[in-house]
Short mmCIF file of C-alpha atoms and ligand atoms in Angstrom, two decimals:
data_model
loop_
_atom_site.label_atom_id
_atom_site.label_comp_id
_atom_site.label_asym_id
_atom_site.label_seq_id
_atom_site.Cartn_x
_atom_site.Cartn_y
_atom_site.Cartn_z
CA MET N 144 31.78 0.37 12.77
CA MET N 145 34.30 2.16 10.56
CA SER N 146 35.64 5.25 12.35
CA LEU N 147 34.02 8.53 11.37
CA THR N 148 37.41 9.93 10.46
CA GLU N 149 37.88 7.09 7.97
CA LYS N 150 34.31 7.20 6.77
CA PHE N 151 34.44 10.90 5.93
CA ALA N 152 38.14 11.11 5.09
CA ASP N 153 37.54 12.85 1.74
CA MET N 154 35.38 15.50 3.29
CA ARG N 155 37.78 16.07 6.11
CA ALA N 156 40.65 16.52 3.68
CA GLY N 157 38.56 19.06 1.75
CA VAL N 158 37.67 21.07 4.85
CA ASP N 159 41.24 20.89 6.19
CA ALA N 160 42.57 22.19 2.87
CA LEU N 161 40.10 25.09 2.99
CA ALA N 162 40.95 25.91 6.61
CA ALA N 163 44.68 25.83 5.81
CA MET N 164 44.15 28.71 3.40
CA GLY N 165 42.91 31.00 6.19
CA ARG N 166 39.82 30.04 8.12
CA ASN N 167 37.22 27.31 7.90
CA PRO N 168 34.27 28.83 5.99
CA PHE N 169 31.93 26.27 7.59
CA ASP N 170 32.83 27.39 11.10
CA ILE N 171 32.27 31.12 11.20
CA ARG N 172 31.02 32.09 14.68
CA PHE N 173 29.63 35.56 15.22
CA GLU N 174 30.03 36.60 18.85
CA ARG N 175 27.31 39.22 18.68
CA ILE N 176 24.82 40.37 16.12
CA LEU N 177 24.77 44.14 16.39
CA SER N 178 22.10 44.85 13.76
CA SER N 179 20.70 43.25 10.61
CA THR N 180 23.83 44.38 8.71
CA VAL N 181 26.66 44.28 11.28
CA ALA N 182 28.01 41.51 13.56
CA LEU N 183 31.10 40.98 15.68
CA LEU N 184 33.57 38.33 14.52
CA ASN N 185 36.74 37.79 16.55
CA GLY N 186 36.02 41.08 18.29
CA ARG N 187 35.79 43.03 15.02
CA PRO N 188 32.67 44.44 13.39
CA MET N 189 31.82 42.75 10.10
CA LEU N 190 29.62 44.18 7.40
CA LEU N 191 27.11 41.41 6.65
CA LEU N 192 26.55 40.91 2.94
CA GLY N 193 25.71 37.22 2.91
CA THR N 194 22.79 36.61 5.25
CA ASN N 195 19.57 36.46 3.14
CA ASN N 196 18.11 39.13 5.44
CA TYR N 197 16.59 40.76 2.37
CA LEU N 198 14.18 43.12 4.11
CA GLY N 199 16.37 43.63 7.17
CA LEU N 200 13.52 42.67 9.51
CA THR N 201 15.45 40.61 12.09
CA PHE N 202 15.57 43.58 14.49
CA ASP N 203 12.32 45.23 13.41
CA ALA N 204 10.70 46.69 16.53
CA ALA N 205 7.21 45.32 15.82
CA CYS N 206 8.52 41.82 14.99
CA VAL N 207 10.65 41.71 18.14
CA ALA N 208 7.81 43.05 20.35
CA GLU N 209 5.31 40.51 18.97
CA SER N 210 7.84 37.75 19.42
CA VAL N 211 8.56 38.68 23.05
CA ARG N 212 4.84 38.95 23.80
CA ALA N 213 4.20 35.47 22.38
CA LEU N 214 7.19 34.04 24.22
CA GLN N 215 5.91 35.37 27.53
CA GLU N 216 2.32 34.38 26.88
CA SER N 217 2.85 30.92 25.39
CA GLY N 218 6.32 29.73 26.37
CA THR N 219 9.48 28.80 24.54
CA GLY N 220 8.22 25.90 22.44
CA THR N 221 5.18 23.85 21.51
CA THR N 222 6.87 20.52 22.35
CA GLY N 223 4.77 18.71 19.81
CA SER N 224 3.95 18.23 16.14
CA ARG N 225 1.21 20.02 14.24
CA ILE N 226 -1.00 16.94 14.25
CA ALA N 227 -0.70 16.42 18.02
CA ASN N 228 -0.39 19.29 20.52
CA GLY N 229 1.68 21.62 18.31
CA THR N 230 -1.04 23.65 16.61
CA TYR N 231 -1.86 26.83 18.54
CA SER N 232 -4.28 29.42 17.26
CA GLY N 233 -1.25 31.46 16.07
CA HIS N 234 -0.22 28.70 13.63
CA ALA N 235 -3.71 28.58 12.14
CA LEU N 236 -3.97 32.38 11.98
CA LEU N 237 -0.61 32.61 10.19
CA GLU N 238 -1.79 30.03 7.67
CA GLN N 239 -4.87 32.14 6.99
CA GLN N 240 -2.68 35.25 6.69
CA ILE N 241 -0.43 33.51 4.13
CA ALA N 242 -3.42 32.23 2.13
CA ASP N 243 -4.93 35.76 2.15
CA PHE N 244 -1.63 37.32 1.10
CA TYR N 245 -1.44 35.01 -1.92
CA GLY N 246 -5.20 35.16 -2.60
CA ARG N 247 -5.42 31.38 -2.26
CA ARG N 248 -7.72 29.08 -0.41
CA SER N 249 -5.29 27.30 1.92
CA ALA N 250 -1.79 27.33 3.37
CA MET N 251 0.29 25.01 5.51
CA VAL N 252 3.10 26.16 7.78
CA PHE N 253 6.17 23.93 8.14
CA THR N 254 9.04 24.08 10.62
CA THR N 255 11.59 25.06 7.94
CA GLY N 256 11.56 26.04 4.28
CA TYR N 257 13.57 22.89 3.62
CA GLN N 258 10.77 20.81 5.12
CA ALA N 259 8.12 22.68 3.11
CA ASN N 260 9.76 21.50 -0.13
CA LEU N 261 10.59 18.10 1.29
CA GLY N 262 7.04 17.60 2.51
CA LEU N 263 4.97 19.02 -0.31
CA ILE N 264 6.97 17.59 -3.20
CA SER N 265 7.60 14.12 -1.75
CA THR N 266 3.93 13.77 -0.79
CA LEU N 267 2.63 14.77 -4.22
CA ALA N 268 5.21 12.68 -6.10
CA ARG N 269 3.60 9.25 -5.84
CA ARG N 270 4.37 6.02 -7.65
CA GLU N 271 3.56 6.30 -11.40
CA ASP N 272 3.93 10.10 -11.23
CA HIS N 273 6.74 12.02 -12.93
CA LEU N 274 8.62 14.75 -11.13
CA LEU N 275 10.35 17.26 -13.42
CA ILE N 276 12.90 19.37 -11.59
CA ASP N 277 15.28 22.06 -12.81
CA ALA N 278 18.89 20.82 -12.80
CA ASP N 279 19.95 23.74 -10.56
CA SER N 280 17.29 23.05 -7.92
CA HIS N 281 17.97 23.64 -4.24
CA ALA N 282 19.03 20.64 -2.13
CA SER N 283 15.58 20.53 -0.49
CA ILE N 284 14.01 19.83 -3.90
CA TYR N 285 16.58 17.15 -4.69
CA ASP N 286 16.04 15.56 -1.27
CA ALA N 287 12.27 15.69 -1.79
CA SER N 288 12.68 13.84 -5.04
CA ARG N 289 14.55 11.07 -3.21
CA LEU N 290 11.90 10.83 -0.52
CA GLY N 291 9.05 10.71 -3.04
CA ALA N 292 8.19 7.62 -5.07
CA ALA N 293 7.83 9.24 -8.51
CA GLU N 294 10.20 8.96 -11.45
CA VAL N 295 12.57 11.94 -11.26
CA ILE N 296 13.48 13.78 -14.46
CA ARG N 297 15.90 16.71 -14.47
CA PHE N 298 15.50 19.33 -17.16
CA ARG N 299 18.20 21.79 -18.22
CA HIS N 300 18.36 24.86 -16.00
CA ASN N 301 15.82 27.50 -17.03
CA ASP N 302 15.15 25.71 -20.33
CA PRO N 303 11.38 25.42 -21.06
CA GLU N 304 12.06 23.73 -24.41
CA ASP N 305 14.04 20.96 -22.74
CA LEU N 306 11.22 20.65 -20.21
CA ALA N 307 8.62 20.36 -23.01
CA ARG N 308 10.76 17.78 -24.82
CA ARG N 309 11.02 15.63 -21.71
CA LEU N 310 7.30 15.92 -21.05
CA ARG N 311 6.51 14.87 -24.62
CA ARG N 312 8.57 11.71 -24.11
CA LEU N 313 6.11 10.77 -21.35
CA GLU N 314 3.11 10.79 -23.69
CA GLY N 315 0.88 7.79 -23.19
CA ARG N 316 2.27 6.97 -19.77
CA PRO N 317 0.03 7.16 -16.72
CA GLY N 318 0.63 9.43 -13.73
CA ASP N 319 0.78 13.12 -12.90
CA ARG N 320 3.48 15.36 -14.32
CA ILE N 321 4.77 17.64 -11.57
CA ILE N 322 7.09 20.50 -12.51
CA VAL N 323 9.19 22.23 -9.84
CA THR N 324 10.97 25.51 -10.37
CA GLU N 325 12.30 28.36 -8.24
CA GLY N 326 11.60 32.09 -8.47
CA ILE N 327 15.11 33.46 -8.00
CA TYR N 328 17.81 30.77 -8.02
CA SER N 329 19.90 30.74 -4.88
CA MET N 330 23.40 30.54 -6.32
CA LEU N 331 23.49 32.79 -9.38
CA GLY N 332 20.46 34.97 -8.54
CA ASP N 333 18.84 34.38 -11.92
CA THR N 334 15.06 34.16 -12.35
CA ALA N 335 13.13 31.32 -13.96
CA PRO N 336 11.49 31.95 -17.39
CA LEU N 337 8.17 31.40 -15.65
CA ARG N 338 5.84 32.59 -18.43
CA GLU N 339 7.32 30.03 -20.80
CA ILE N 340 7.32 27.29 -18.15
CA ALA N 341 3.68 28.08 -17.34
CA ALA N 342 2.83 27.79 -21.06
CA VAL N 343 4.47 24.33 -21.17
CA LYS N 344 2.58 23.37 -18.01
CA ARG N 345 -0.76 24.39 -19.60
CA GLU N 346 -0.02 22.63 -22.88
CA MET N 347 1.00 19.40 -21.16
CA GLY N 348 -1.64 19.44 -18.43
CA ALA N 349 1.03 19.30 -15.73
CA CYS N 350 1.06 20.56 -12.15
CA LEU N 351 3.40 23.47 -11.34
CA ILE N 352 5.15 24.16 -8.03
CA VAL N 353 7.20 27.36 -7.61
CA ASP N 354 9.59 27.87 -4.71
CA GLU N 355 9.68 31.62 -4.00
CA ALA N 356 12.27 31.32 -1.19
CA HIS N 357 14.43 34.15 -2.56
CA SER N 358 11.72 36.19 -4.30
CA LEU N 359 9.04 36.70 -1.64
CA GLY N 360 8.95 40.38 -0.71
CA ILE N 361 11.23 41.26 -3.59
CA LEU N 362 9.54 40.58 -6.91
CA GLY N 363 5.99 41.52 -7.95
CA GLU N 364 4.02 44.69 -7.25
CA HIS N 365 2.75 43.28 -3.96
CA GLY N 366 5.87 41.29 -3.14
CA ARG N 367 4.30 37.90 -3.90
CA GLY N 368 7.33 36.87 -5.94
CA LEU N 369 8.11 35.85 -9.48
CA CYS N 370 4.68 34.28 -10.06
CA GLU N 371 3.15 37.73 -9.52
CA ALA N 372 5.85 39.59 -11.47
CA ALA N 373 5.46 37.23 -14.44
CA GLY N 374 1.65 37.38 -14.28
CA VAL N 375 1.24 33.59 -14.04
CA GLU N 376 -0.21 33.10 -10.58
CA ALA N 377 -3.31 31.41 -11.99
CA ASP N 378 -1.10 28.75 -13.61
CA VAL N 379 0.82 27.94 -10.45
CA ASP N 380 -0.75 25.16 -8.39
CA PHE N 381 1.47 25.47 -5.33
CA VAL N 382 3.70 28.26 -4.07
CA VAL N 383 6.35 27.26 -1.55
CA GLY N 384 8.36 29.69 0.52
CA THR N 385 10.44 30.24 3.60
CA PHE N 386 10.31 32.51 6.63
CA SER N 387 14.09 32.47 6.95
CA LYS N 388 14.95 35.11 4.37
CA SER N 389 12.70 38.16 3.70
CA LEU N 390 10.64 37.43 6.81
CA GLY N 391 13.70 37.31 9.05
CA ALA N 392 12.91 34.20 11.13
CA ILE N 393 12.63 30.47 10.44
CA GLY N 394 9.95 28.21 8.99
CA GLY N 395 8.32 27.50 5.66
CA PHE N 396 4.97 27.30 3.94
CA ALA N 397 3.05 25.95 0.99
CA THR N 398 -0.10 27.58 -0.32
CA SER N 399 -2.61 26.46 -2.92
CA ASP N 400 -6.10 26.88 -4.30
CA LEU N 401 -6.59 23.20 -4.92
CA ALA N 402 -9.50 21.49 -3.21
CA GLY N 403 -8.30 18.78 -0.87
CA PHE N 404 -5.10 20.60 0.06
CA GLU N 405 -5.99 20.17 3.75
CA LEU N 406 -5.65 16.40 3.33
CA LEU N 407 -1.89 16.84 3.03
CA ARG N 408 -1.80 17.48 6.78
CA THR N 409 -2.38 13.82 7.45
CA VAL N 410 -0.11 12.30 4.80
CA CYS N 411 2.86 14.66 4.63
CA ARG N 412 5.57 13.16 6.82
CA PRO N 413 7.91 16.19 7.14
CA TYR N 414 4.86 18.10 8.41
CA MET N 415 3.56 15.39 10.71
CA PHE N 416 6.68 13.98 12.33
CA THR N 417 8.45 17.04 13.62
CA ALA N 418 7.71 19.65 16.26
CA SER N 419 5.92 22.81 15.17
CA LEU N 420 7.37 26.30 15.21
CA PRO N 421 7.55 28.04 18.59
CA PRO N 422 4.94 30.77 19.23
CA ALA N 423 7.60 33.51 19.26
CA VAL N 424 8.59 32.63 15.69
CA ILE N 425 4.97 32.44 14.52
CA ALA N 426 4.32 35.88 16.03
CA SER N 427 7.35 37.57 14.47
CA VAL N 428 6.61 36.02 11.05
CA SER N 429 3.03 37.22 11.28
CA ALA N 430 4.28 40.76 12.03
CA SER N 431 6.87 40.71 9.23
CA LEU N 432 4.35 39.38 6.70
CA ALA N 433 1.88 42.10 7.74
CA ARG N 434 4.61 44.68 7.19
CA LEU N 435 5.56 43.23 3.82
CA ALA N 436 1.91 43.13 2.72
CA SER N 437 1.21 46.74 3.67
CA ASP N 438 4.51 48.43 2.81
CA SER N 439 6.28 47.96 -0.50
CA SER N 440 9.08 50.39 0.40
CA LEU N 441 11.40 47.70 1.82
CA GLY N 442 11.11 45.64 -1.37
CA ALA N 443 11.87 48.73 -3.48
CA LEU N 444 14.91 49.50 -1.31
CA VAL N 445 16.41 46.02 -1.59
CA VAL N 446 15.95 46.12 -5.37
CA ALA N 447 17.68 49.54 -5.54
CA ASN N 448 20.52 48.35 -3.28
CA SER N 449 20.96 45.20 -5.36
CA ARG N 450 21.30 47.26 -8.55
CA LYS N 451 23.82 49.53 -6.86
CA LEU N 452 25.99 46.60 -5.75
CA TYR N 453 25.63 44.81 -9.08
CA CYS N 454 26.53 47.89 -11.16
CA GLY N 455 29.46 48.80 -8.89
CA LEU N 456 30.94 45.32 -9.15
CA ALA N 457 30.29 45.06 -12.89
CA GLN N 458 32.02 48.41 -13.46
CA ALA N 459 34.98 47.23 -11.42
CA GLY N 460 35.35 44.35 -13.87
CA PHE N 461 33.97 41.37 -11.96
CA ALA N 462 32.08 38.65 -13.81
CA LEU N 463 28.62 38.41 -12.24
CA GLY N 464 25.45 36.34 -12.38
CA PRO N 465 23.07 37.38 -15.17
CA GLU N 466 20.60 39.61 -13.26
CA PRO N 467 20.83 42.37 -10.64
CA ASN N 468 18.72 40.57 -8.03
CA PRO N 469 19.40 40.57 -4.24
CA ILE N 470 21.66 37.55 -4.75
CA VAL N 471 24.72 38.93 -6.50
CA ALA N 472 27.04 36.11 -7.50
CA VAL N 473 30.64 37.06 -8.26
CA LYS N 474 32.30 34.44 -10.47
CA MET N 475 35.85 33.61 -9.46
CA PRO N 476 38.38 32.30 -11.97
CA ASP N 477 39.04 29.15 -9.92
CA ARG N 478 38.45 27.52 -6.56
CA GLU N 479 41.73 28.59 -4.98
CA THR N 480 41.26 32.23 -5.90
CA ALA N 481 37.71 32.14 -4.55
CA VAL N 482 38.98 30.88 -1.18
CA ARG N 483 41.80 33.46 -1.07
CA PHE N 484 39.41 36.25 -2.08
CA TRP N 485 36.88 35.23 0.56
CA ASN N 486 39.55 35.11 3.30
CA ARG N 487 40.80 38.56 2.35
CA LEU N 488 37.23 39.92 2.44
CA VAL N 489 36.77 38.56 5.96
CA GLU N 490 40.09 40.11 7.01
CA GLU N 491 38.86 43.45 5.67
CA GLY N 492 35.59 43.18 7.61
CA LEU N 493 33.20 42.01 4.88
CA TYR N 494 31.19 38.81 5.32
CA VAL N 495 29.89 37.12 2.15
CA ASN N 496 29.23 33.47 1.28
CA LEU N 497 31.87 31.29 -0.28
CA ALA N 498 30.11 28.87 -2.63
CA LEU N 499 32.14 26.08 -4.18
CA PRO N 500 31.45 23.02 -6.35
CA PRO N 501 29.64 20.66 -6.01
CA ALA N 502 27.17 23.06 -4.34
CA THR N 503 27.24 25.41 -7.33
CA PRO N 504 25.89 25.16 -10.87
CA GLY N 505 28.36 24.54 -13.69
CA SER N 506 31.18 23.83 -11.21
CA LEU N 507 31.56 27.57 -10.64
CA SER N 508 33.47 28.99 -7.68
CA LEU N 509 31.44 31.89 -6.39
CA ILE N 510 31.48 34.71 -3.92
CA ARG N 511 27.79 35.01 -3.18
CA CYS N 512 26.51 38.30 -1.82
CA SER N 513 22.98 38.84 -0.54
CA VAL N 514 21.72 42.38 -0.30
CA SER N 515 19.33 43.85 2.26
CA SER N 516 17.03 46.86 2.28
CA ALA N 517 18.74 47.68 5.58
CA HIS N 518 22.11 48.27 3.89
CA THR N 519 22.92 51.94 3.69
CA GLU N 520 24.36 53.49 0.56
CA THR N 521 27.64 53.87 2.41
CA GLN N 522 27.70 50.16 3.30
CA ILE N 523 27.11 49.14 -0.32
CA GLU N 524 29.83 51.54 -1.48
CA ARG N 525 32.17 50.16 1.15
CA ALA N 526 31.48 46.59 0.02
CA VAL N 527 32.21 47.50 -3.62
CA SER N 528 35.37 49.30 -2.59
CA ILE N 529 36.69 46.40 -0.45
CA MET N 530 35.91 43.85 -3.16
CA THR N 531 37.47 45.98 -5.86
CA SER N 532 40.71 46.60 -4.01
CA ILE N 533 41.08 42.90 -3.18
CA GLY N 534 40.17 42.06 -6.77
CA ARG N 535 43.06 44.29 -7.87
CA GLU N 536 45.39 42.84 -5.24
CA LEU N 537 44.71 39.30 -6.45
CA ARG N 538 44.85 40.49 -10.08
CA ILE N 539 41.54 38.92 -10.92
CA LEU N 540 39.62 41.81 -12.41
CA GLN N 541 41.07 41.40 -15.89
CA ARG N 542 40.85 37.64 -15.62
CA ALA N 543 37.28 38.03 -14.44
CA ILE N 544 36.46 40.11 -17.52
CA ALA N 545 38.15 37.55 -19.77
CA THR N 546 36.16 34.76 -18.10
CA ALA N 547 32.94 36.71 -18.65
CA ARG N 548 33.78 37.19 -22.35
CA ALA N 549 34.67 33.53 -22.77
CA ALA N 550 31.33 32.60 -21.20
CA GLY N 551 29.66 34.72 -23.87
C1 LIG P 733 15.47 27.84 -3.06
C2 LIG P 733 15.44 27.46 -1.62
N1 LIG P 733 14.41 26.72 -1.17
C3 LIG P 733 14.34 26.34 0.12
C4 LIG P 733 15.31 26.70 1.02
C5 LIG P 733 15.22 26.21 2.45
O1 LIG P 733 14.82 27.21 3.29
P1 LIG P 733 15.17 27.19 4.85
O2 LIG P 733 16.61 27.54 4.96
O3 LIG P 733 14.28 28.24 5.37
O4 LIG P 733 14.89 25.85 5.38
C6 LIG P 733 16.37 27.48 0.61
C7 LIG P 733 17.39 27.89 1.59
O5 LIG P 733 18.44 28.33 1.32
C8 LIG P 733 16.45 27.87 -0.75
O6 LIG P 733 17.48 28.60 -1.19
#
């Protein structure tokens, strides 16, 4: 066999080049997590602004207590898949809780959000079917399209007209048309034009799947996500989501009103051939979902904090993603500046995500912030102040404004 060093030589060169500019962004190791917004890195406290902990529930007293209780009562793991010994009553109760929260008939819990997309989409996308995915879709949606047997058609990001055009080209051909979109997109924090996409879906008689990974608990009066906020829940056949962001744990789900949904349990490979979530995770997710369902204050706080960060950075002259959602993407003029900026932020005690092509849309180099309801006003102000002074130091604020103007 070819050596791994030879096989992945390009990747290694890329990572080495990144590490040579400061530290390896793929190898950040927090020694201790002090709270949902602060962790120790190399002995120094870091303000966490890149963790998807939108509602700050990772240390919530009720979630932790429920998790500990389940751990003591039922052990550390299920040691089996959902279709063998890995379904405990907690898994089934959580599925009912999710279905009730969304006002739908059924729900399935998966071991990760990635597997929820992988499983649902690849299982539905059978031979002769047509899978229409947004060009900026998350990797789990792309991977699902490779695992499924349907024809895969990408439509332009957030462009319902392009979607409609591509669907029209399929006229006369057999098979289901399955559209996949996201609520809030994970790189730029923009929302899908869901009303328009739902109208296309109705006109074309397609099936619509919406991944609310970044919008659960944030958008909609009851926190059900963009489908609720846009008033199109009745048009959405499947909602997918994750437990690893607003709900502060790990796992994923799909929920639907469609008859026969339960049959997926015996055909969906990423559900069947992996171990189920441990009881402690199920218990904490159940507690965090109960909190989210009964208390909209955390959602309101994260929205307010997001606006504060977004406005502060915009005023400082950074070029940002189009909407003040909890993902605030700061557009860097180029890759090298992004890496230097990110390293300086870490040195100053601020942790954010460095997002580089090819993982980003439009080959953008991004500093990706994710805001939490647990951030205090002082923490948000501190983040803006650190980013602004480093922006000045690297002389990118004017360039950032120019880039924003050039982008229209
Ligand atoms: C849009 C989207 N869907 C699915 C996932 C996968 O979720 P998880 O990390 O919980 O597996 C992510 C994770 O980043 C995501 O951004």
